[in-house]
Amino acid sequence: MEAPPEEENWRDEQQQAAEDSRVFEPEEVECDLKNPELFQYGEETLHAWKEGRLSEDIVAEQRKVEKAELIIFQFPLYWFSVPAIMKGWMDRVLTQGFAFSLEKMYNNGIFKDKKAMLSFTTGATESMFRPDGINGDINVALWPLQNGTLHFCGFQVLAPQIFWGPAHCPAVVRTAMLEEWSVRLKGLLLEKSLTFAPSEWFDLSFEQGFLLRTKVKEEQMSNAYGITTGHHLGKLLPPDNQTKAQLTDE
């Protein structure tokens, strides 16, 4: 018995998504590997980028990033993160050397003059992502993506646009969500970025462990809240550290 057309289309889409989300394929790097005895993805893509040996599709996406002033990542929240196809894009396009290095990261990163943000839908309601909700604080869930990926590459990260549980909302509410987003889009470039700990606050060496400087720790002792969601120093998390946008003063 033949599968119905819609099932065949679904299979084709899943196959394409699997191919697009792969982390590494030999054809991504043209010519021989730098070290075939001990394969290290970061090192191989770094050398390939330096020598102009990345595959054409990756280079094309990197050119788009270079030209962009603001990048908006639009997606449905999957398992508290981006879908595999978008994760594959990040893994393949934001390569070492092109997007980051140990000398150029976080607020001193390669893309420090660019802005980026997340815009996503959730399957859960907003209350489920509160600090006392069953899914936990959304600020904690967003830290790896916003700090560990975007800000690590230097992006000024704007507060996310979150569409809470649109599948469970009436049409009038979904329409209001889109109207709110439309209004915000017009003023995005006026918004301040989210707050992250400056790299200068850390001892940036393997010998010192890339740890927060003693002087900074002492200065933070009297604060009731931690520095950021990730750098909480064992204190209360700063409220809405990864979700609230601020407008610049005119």
mmCIF file of C-alpha atoms in Angstrom:
data_model
loop_
_atom_site.group_PDB
_atom_site.id
_atom_site.type_symbol
_atom_site.label_atom_id
_atom_site.label_comp_id
_atom_site.label_asym_id
_atom_site.label_seq_id
_atom_site.Cartn_x
_atom_site.Cartn_y
_atom_site.Cartn_z
ATOM 1 C CA MET A 1 0.000 0.000 0.000
ATOM 2 C CA GLU A 2 1.354 3.401 -0.971
ATOM 3 C CA ALA A 3 1.574 6.158 1.629
ATOM 4 C CA PRO A 4 -0.776 9.123 1.085
ATOM 5 C CA PRO A 5 0.804 12.256 -0.485
ATOM 6 C CA GLU A 6 0.661 14.227 2.764
ATOM 7 C CA GLU A 7 2.642 11.505 4.545
ATOM 8 C CA GLU A 8 5.254 11.463 1.769
ATOM 9 C CA ASN A 9 5.554 15.263 2.024
ATOM 10 C CA TRP A 10 5.973 15.001 5.781
ATOM 11 C CA ARG A 11 8.741 12.414 5.343
ATOM 12 C CA ASP A 12 10.504 14.627 2.790
ATOM 13 C CA GLU A 13 10.331 17.604 5.142
ATOM 14 C CA GLN A 14 11.710 15.571 8.038
ATOM 15 C CA GLN A 15 14.558 14.246 5.878
ATOM 16 C CA GLN A 16 15.451 17.766 4.733
ATOM 17 C CA ALA A 17 15.349 19.058 8.311
ATOM 18 C CA ALA A 18 17.659 16.244 9.399
ATOM 19 C CA GLU A 19 20.098 17.078 6.615
ATOM 20 C CA ASP A 20 20.016 20.821 7.335
ATOM 21 C CA SER A 21 20.525 20.339 11.077
ATOM 22 C CA ARG A 22 23.593 18.117 10.827
ATOM 23 C CA VAL A 23 26.554 19.351 12.810
ATOM 24 C CA PHE A 24 29.289 18.308 10.398
ATOM 25 C CA GLU A 25 29.714 16.571 7.086
ATOM 26 C CA PRO A 26 33.037 16.092 5.269
ATOM 27 C CA GLU A 27 31.832 18.219 2.350
ATOM 28 C CA GLU A 28 31.515 21.230 4.671
ATOM 29 C CA VAL A 29 35.309 21.541 4.593
ATOM 30 C CA GLU A 30 36.884 21.281 1.175
ATOM 31 C CA CYS A 31 40.223 19.422 0.835
ATOM 32 C CA ASP A 32 41.837 17.285 3.526
ATOM 33 C CA LEU A 33 41.367 17.686 7.268
ATOM 34 C CA LYS A 34 44.078 19.553 9.156
ATOM 35 C CA ASN A 35 44.418 16.794 11.717
ATOM 36 C CA PRO A 36 42.776 13.530 10.563
ATOM 37 C CA GLU A 37 44.266 11.664 13.543
ATOM 38 C CA LEU A 38 42.322 13.708 16.114
ATOM 39 C CA PHE A 39 39.218 15.330 14.666
ATOM 40 C CA GLN A 40 38.179 18.552 16.398
ATOM 41 C CA TYR A 41 35.267 20.311 14.755
ATOM 42 C CA GLY A 42 36.148 23.780 16.020
ATOM 43 C CA GLU A 43 39.762 23.554 14.904
ATOM 44 C CA GLU A 44 38.906 22.128 11.488
ATOM 45 C CA THR A 45 36.288 24.777 10.709
ATOM 46 C CA LEU A 46 38.642 27.493 11.996
ATOM 47 C CA HIS A 47 41.376 26.415 9.582
ATOM 48 C CA ALA A 48 38.845 25.979 6.780
ATOM 49 C CA TRP A 49 37.523 29.507 7.390
ATOM 50 C CA LYS A 50 41.025 30.993 7.410
ATOM 51 C CA GLU A 51 41.942 29.210 4.178
ATOM 52 C CA GLY A 52 38.634 29.804 2.404
ATOM 53 C CA ARG A 53 37.692 26.126 2.389
ATOM 54 C CA LEU A 54 34.242 26.235 3.986
ATOM 55 C CA SER A 55 31.443 24.965 1.765
ATOM 56 C CA GLU A 56 29.566 27.477 -0.364
ATOM 57 C CA ASP A 57 26.306 27.264 1.575
ATOM 58 C CA ILE A 58 28.039 28.127 4.852
ATOM 59 C CA VAL A 59 29.962 31.002 3.286
ATOM 60 C CA ALA A 60 26.732 32.369 1.798
ATOM 61 C CA GLU A 61 25.095 32.445 5.234
ATOM 62 C CA GLN A 62 28.171 34.069 6.780
ATOM 63 C CA ARG A 63 28.006 36.838 4.181
ATOM 64 C CA LYS A 64 24.412 37.513 5.247
ATOM 65 C CA VAL A 65 25.499 37.797 8.881
ATOM 66 C CA GLU A 66 28.285 40.212 7.934
ATOM 67 C CA LYS A 67 25.857 42.507 6.128
ATOM 68 C CA ALA A 68 23.176 42.445 8.824
ATOM 69 C CA GLU A 69 22.710 45.213 11.367
ATOM 70 C CA LEU A 70 20.068 43.280 13.297
ATOM 71 C CA ILE A 71 19.327 39.539 13.225
ATOM 72 C CA ILE A 72 15.989 38.221 14.510
ATOM 73 C CA PHE A 73 15.796 34.487 15.171
ATOM 74 C CA GLN A 74 12.141 33.474 14.706
ATOM 75 C CA PHE A 75 11.169 29.988 15.857
ATOM 76 C CA PRO A 76 8.843 27.832 17.955
ATOM 77 C CA LEU A 77 10.398 26.918 21.314
ATOM 78 C CA TYR A 78 11.352 23.214 21.107
ATOM 79 C CA TRP A 79 12.406 21.435 24.282
ATOM 80 C CA PHE A 80 13.343 24.776 25.896
ATOM 81 C CA SER A 81 15.586 25.666 22.954
ATOM 82 C CA VAL A 82 15.621 26.256 19.195
ATOM 83 C CA PRO A 83 14.520 23.543 16.728
ATOM 84 C CA ALA A 84 17.252 21.282 15.342
ATOM 85 C CA ILE A 85 17.342 23.024 11.971
ATOM 86 C CA MET A 86 18.159 26.375 13.626
ATOM 87 C CA LYS A 87 20.649 24.790 16.003
ATOM 88 C CA GLY A 88 22.352 23.266 12.961
ATOM 89 C CA TRP A 89 22.560 26.717 11.374
ATOM 90 C CA MET A 90 24.220 28.120 14.500
ATOM 91 C CA ASP A 91 26.670 25.217 14.700
ATOM 92 C CA ARG A 92 27.682 25.462 11.056
ATOM 93 C CA VAL A 93 27.576 29.215 10.392
ATOM 94 C CA LEU A 94 28.887 30.723 13.649
ATOM 95 C CA THR A 95 32.288 29.104 13.271
ATOM 96 C CA GLN A 96 35.389 29.848 15.298
ATOM 97 C CA GLY A 97 37.333 32.695 13.751
ATOM 98 C CA PHE A 98 34.328 34.050 11.875
ATOM 99 C CA ALA A 99 32.039 34.521 14.879
ATOM 100 C CA PHE A 100 34.263 34.260 17.944
ATOM 101 C CA SER A 101 37.688 33.622 19.426
ATOM 102 C CA LEU A 102 39.122 33.600 22.936
ATOM 103 C CA GLU A 103 40.465 37.072 22.266
ATOM 104 C CA LYS A 104 37.162 38.354 20.884
ATOM 105 C CA MET A 105 34.121 37.230 22.849
ATOM 106 C CA TYR A 106 31.170 38.595 24.812
ATOM 107 C CA ASN A 107 31.128 42.418 24.994
ATOM 108 C CA ASN A 108 34.413 42.511 23.068
ATOM 109 C CA GLY A 109 33.170 39.982 20.542
ATOM 110 C CA ILE A 110 33.414 40.034 16.767
ATOM 111 C CA PHE A 111 29.777 41.110 16.337
ATOM 112 C CA LYS A 112 29.777 43.758 19.081
ATOM 113 C CA ASP A 113 28.448 46.371 16.647
ATOM 114 C CA LYS A 114 25.494 44.194 15.628
ATOM 115 C CA LYS A 115 22.234 43.423 17.393
ATOM 116 C CA ALA A 116 20.361 40.148 17.659
ATOM 117 C CA MET A 117 17.245 38.878 19.372
ATOM 118 C CA LEU A 118 14.966 35.890 19.795
ATOM 119 C CA SER A 119 11.330 35.944 18.725
ATOM 120 C CA PHE A 120 9.493 32.737 19.500
ATOM 121 C CA THR A 121 6.235 31.008 20.294
ATOM 122 C CA THR A 122 5.688 28.662 23.216
ATOM 123 C CA GLY A 123 3.439 25.692 23.689
ATOM 124 C CA ALA A 124 2.969 26.590 27.350
ATOM 125 C CA THR A 125 1.289 29.547 28.995
ATOM 126 C CA GLU A 126 3.222 32.449 30.500
ATOM 127 C CA SER A 127 2.411 31.373 34.056
ATOM 128 C CA MET A 128 4.087 28.006 33.466
ATOM 129 C CA PHE A 129 7.383 29.829 32.810
ATOM 130 C CA ARG A 130 7.339 31.955 35.956
ATOM 131 C CA PRO A 131 9.797 31.328 38.819
ATOM 132 C CA ASP A 132 7.023 29.442 40.643
ATOM 133 C CA GLY A 133 5.621 27.835 37.478
ATOM 134 C CA ILE A 134 6.039 24.178 36.604
ATOM 135 C CA ASN A 135 8.518 24.884 33.780
ATOM 136 C CA GLY A 136 10.634 27.233 35.860
ATOM 137 C CA ASP A 137 11.859 30.764 35.209
ATOM 138 C CA ILE A 138 11.988 31.623 31.486
ATOM 139 C CA ASN A 139 15.007 33.826 32.225
ATOM 140 C CA VAL A 140 16.975 30.712 33.173
ATOM 141 C CA ALA A 141 15.843 28.860 30.047
ATOM 142 C CA LEU A 142 16.965 31.735 27.805
ATOM 143 C CA TRP A 143 20.420 32.182 29.352
ATOM 144 C CA PRO A 144 22.248 29.542 27.249
ATOM 145 C CA LEU A 145 20.963 30.964 23.955
ATOM 146 C CA GLN A 146 21.165 34.656 24.720
ATOM 147 C CA ASN A 147 24.407 34.660 26.685
ATOM 148 C CA GLY A 148 26.097 31.447 25.565
ATOM 149 C CA THR A 149 25.489 31.857 21.838
ATOM 150 C CA LEU A 150 24.466 35.388 20.838
ATOM 151 C CA HIS A 151 26.309 37.485 23.410
ATOM 152 C CA PHE A 152 29.305 35.134 23.292
ATOM 153 C CA CYS A 153 29.689 36.144 19.637
ATOM 154 C CA GLY A 154 29.518 39.780 20.685
ATOM 155 C CA PHE A 155 25.937 40.579 19.687
ATOM 156 C CA GLN A 156 24.083 43.257 21.620
ATOM 157 C CA VAL A 157 21.124 41.084 22.599
ATOM 158 C CA LEU A 158 17.727 42.730 22.660
ATOM 159 C CA ALA A 159 14.966 41.437 24.902
ATOM 160 C CA PRO A 160 13.083 38.527 23.340
ATOM 161 C CA GLN A 161 9.637 38.781 21.806
ATOM 162 C CA ILE A 162 7.666 35.933 23.340
ATOM 163 C CA PHE A 163 4.312 34.771 22.013
ATOM 164 C CA TRP A 164 2.873 32.796 24.912
ATOM 165 C CA GLY A 165 0.861 29.703 23.933
ATOM 166 C CA PRO A 166 -0.773 31.032 20.760
ATOM 167 C CA ALA A 167 -2.274 27.602 20.046
ATOM 168 C CA HIS A 168 -4.357 27.956 23.211
ATOM 169 C CA CYS A 169 -5.481 31.547 22.562
ATOM 170 C CA PRO A 170 -8.566 32.815 20.713
ATOM 171 C CA ALA A 171 -8.038 34.567 17.382
ATOM 172 C CA VAL A 172 -8.478 38.021 18.880
ATOM 173 C CA VAL A 173 -5.587 37.419 21.275
ATOM 174 C CA ARG A 174 -3.327 36.108 18.521
ATOM 175 C CA THR A 175 -4.139 39.183 16.445
ATOM 176 C CA ALA A 176 -3.237 41.407 19.396
ATOM 177 C CA MET A 177 0.095 39.566 19.732
ATOM 178 C CA LEU A 178 0.971 40.334 16.124
ATOM 179 C CA GLU A 179 -0.093 43.965 16.436
ATOM 180 C CA GLU A 180 2.098 44.388 19.520
ATOM 181 C CA TRP A 181 5.043 42.854 17.658
ATOM 182 C CA SER A 182 4.431 45.131 14.679
ATOM 183 C CA VAL A 183 4.602 48.197 16.904
ATOM 184 C CA ARG A 184 7.742 47.000 18.637
ATOM 185 C CA LEU A 185 9.514 46.295 15.356
ATOM 186 C CA LYS A 186 9.372 49.984 14.463
ATOM 187 C CA GLY A 187 11.362 50.944 17.559
ATOM 188 C CA LEU A 188 13.732 47.994 17.959
ATOM 189 C CA LEU A 189 16.863 49.965 17.185
ATOM 190 C CA LEU A 190 15.997 52.417 19.986
ATOM 191 C CA GLU A 191 16.002 49.690 22.617
ATOM 192 C CA LYS A 192 18.858 49.078 24.995
ATOM 193 C CA SER A 193 20.327 45.605 25.011
ATOM 194 C CA LEU A 194 20.021 43.151 27.862
ATOM 195 C CA THR A 195 22.497 43.328 30.726
ATOM 196 C CA PHE A 196 25.485 40.976 30.855
ATOM 197 C CA ALA A 197 28.641 40.938 32.972
ATOM 198 C CA PRO A 198 31.516 42.710 31.140
ATOM 199 C CA SER A 199 34.484 40.533 30.193
ATOM 200 C CA GLU A 200 36.735 42.994 31.974
ATOM 201 C CA TRP A 201 35.314 41.795 35.294
ATOM 202 C CA PHE A 202 37.000 38.405 34.800
ATOM 203 C CA ASP A 203 40.589 37.148 34.838
ATOM 204 C CA LEU A 204 40.789 36.128 31.199
ATOM 205 C CA SER A 205 43.374 33.379 31.370
ATOM 206 C CA PHE A 206 43.434 29.609 31.800
ATOM 207 C CA GLU A 207 45.836 30.056 34.717
ATOM 208 C CA GLN A 208 43.258 32.167 36.561
ATOM 209 C CA GLY A 209 40.355 30.033 35.388
ATOM 210 C CA PHE A 210 38.443 32.904 33.713
ATOM 211 C CA LEU A 211 36.942 33.662 37.131
ATOM 212 C CA LEU A 212 35.346 36.844 38.390
ATOM 213 C CA ARG A 213 38.006 39.180 39.762
ATOM 214 C CA THR A 214 38.257 39.380 43.545
ATOM 215 C CA LYS A 215 37.699 43.131 43.521
ATOM 216 C CA VAL A 216 34.458 42.716 41.568
ATOM 217 C CA LYS A 217 33.234 40.039 43.980
ATOM 218 C CA GLU A 218 33.873 42.358 46.893
ATOM 219 C CA GLU A 219 32.010 45.192 45.181
ATOM 220 C CA GLN A 220 29.037 42.901 44.565
ATOM 221 C CA MET A 221 28.806 41.604 48.137
ATOM 222 C CA SER A 222 26.383 44.293 49.304
ATOM 223 C CA ASN A 223 23.971 43.780 46.390
ATOM 224 C CA ALA A 224 20.849 41.794 47.147
ATOM 225 C CA TYR A 225 20.743 40.320 43.659
ATOM 226 C CA GLY A 226 23.292 38.537 41.511
ATOM 227 C CA ILE A 227 24.908 40.243 38.539
ATOM 228 C CA THR A 228 22.939 38.367 35.878
ATOM 229 C CA THR A 229 20.821 35.240 35.548
ATOM 230 C CA GLY A 230 23.959 33.143 35.042
ATOM 231 C CA HIS A 231 26.336 35.081 37.296
ATOM 232 C CA HIS A 232 24.047 35.031 40.306
ATOM 233 C CA LEU A 233 26.858 34.500 42.860
ATOM 234 C CA GLY A 234 24.517 32.370 44.945
ATOM 235 C CA LYS A 235 22.086 35.278 45.405
ATOM 236 C CA LEU A 236 18.600 36.021 44.182
ATOM 237 C CA LEU A 237 18.386 36.229 40.398
ATOM 238 C CA PRO A 238 17.994 39.792 39.108
ATOM 239 C CA PRO A 239 14.311 40.006 38.040
ATOM 240 C CA ASP A 240 13.610 39.707 34.313
ATOM 241 C CA ASN A 241 17.319 39.915 33.478
ATOM 242 C CA GLN A 242 16.828 38.033 30.212
ATOM 243 C CA THR A 243 13.358 39.250 29.208
ATOM 244 C CA LYS A 244 12.944 42.988 29.731
ATOM 245 C CA ALA A 245 13.820 45.678 27.211
ATOM 246 C CA GLN A 246 14.517 49.297 28.029
ATOM 247 C CA LEU A 247 14.153 52.325 25.771
ATOM 248 C CA THR A 248 17.081 54.663 25.383
ATOM 249 C CA ASP A 249 16.728 58.179 26.694
ATOM 250 C CA GLU A 250 16.206 60.700 23.945
#
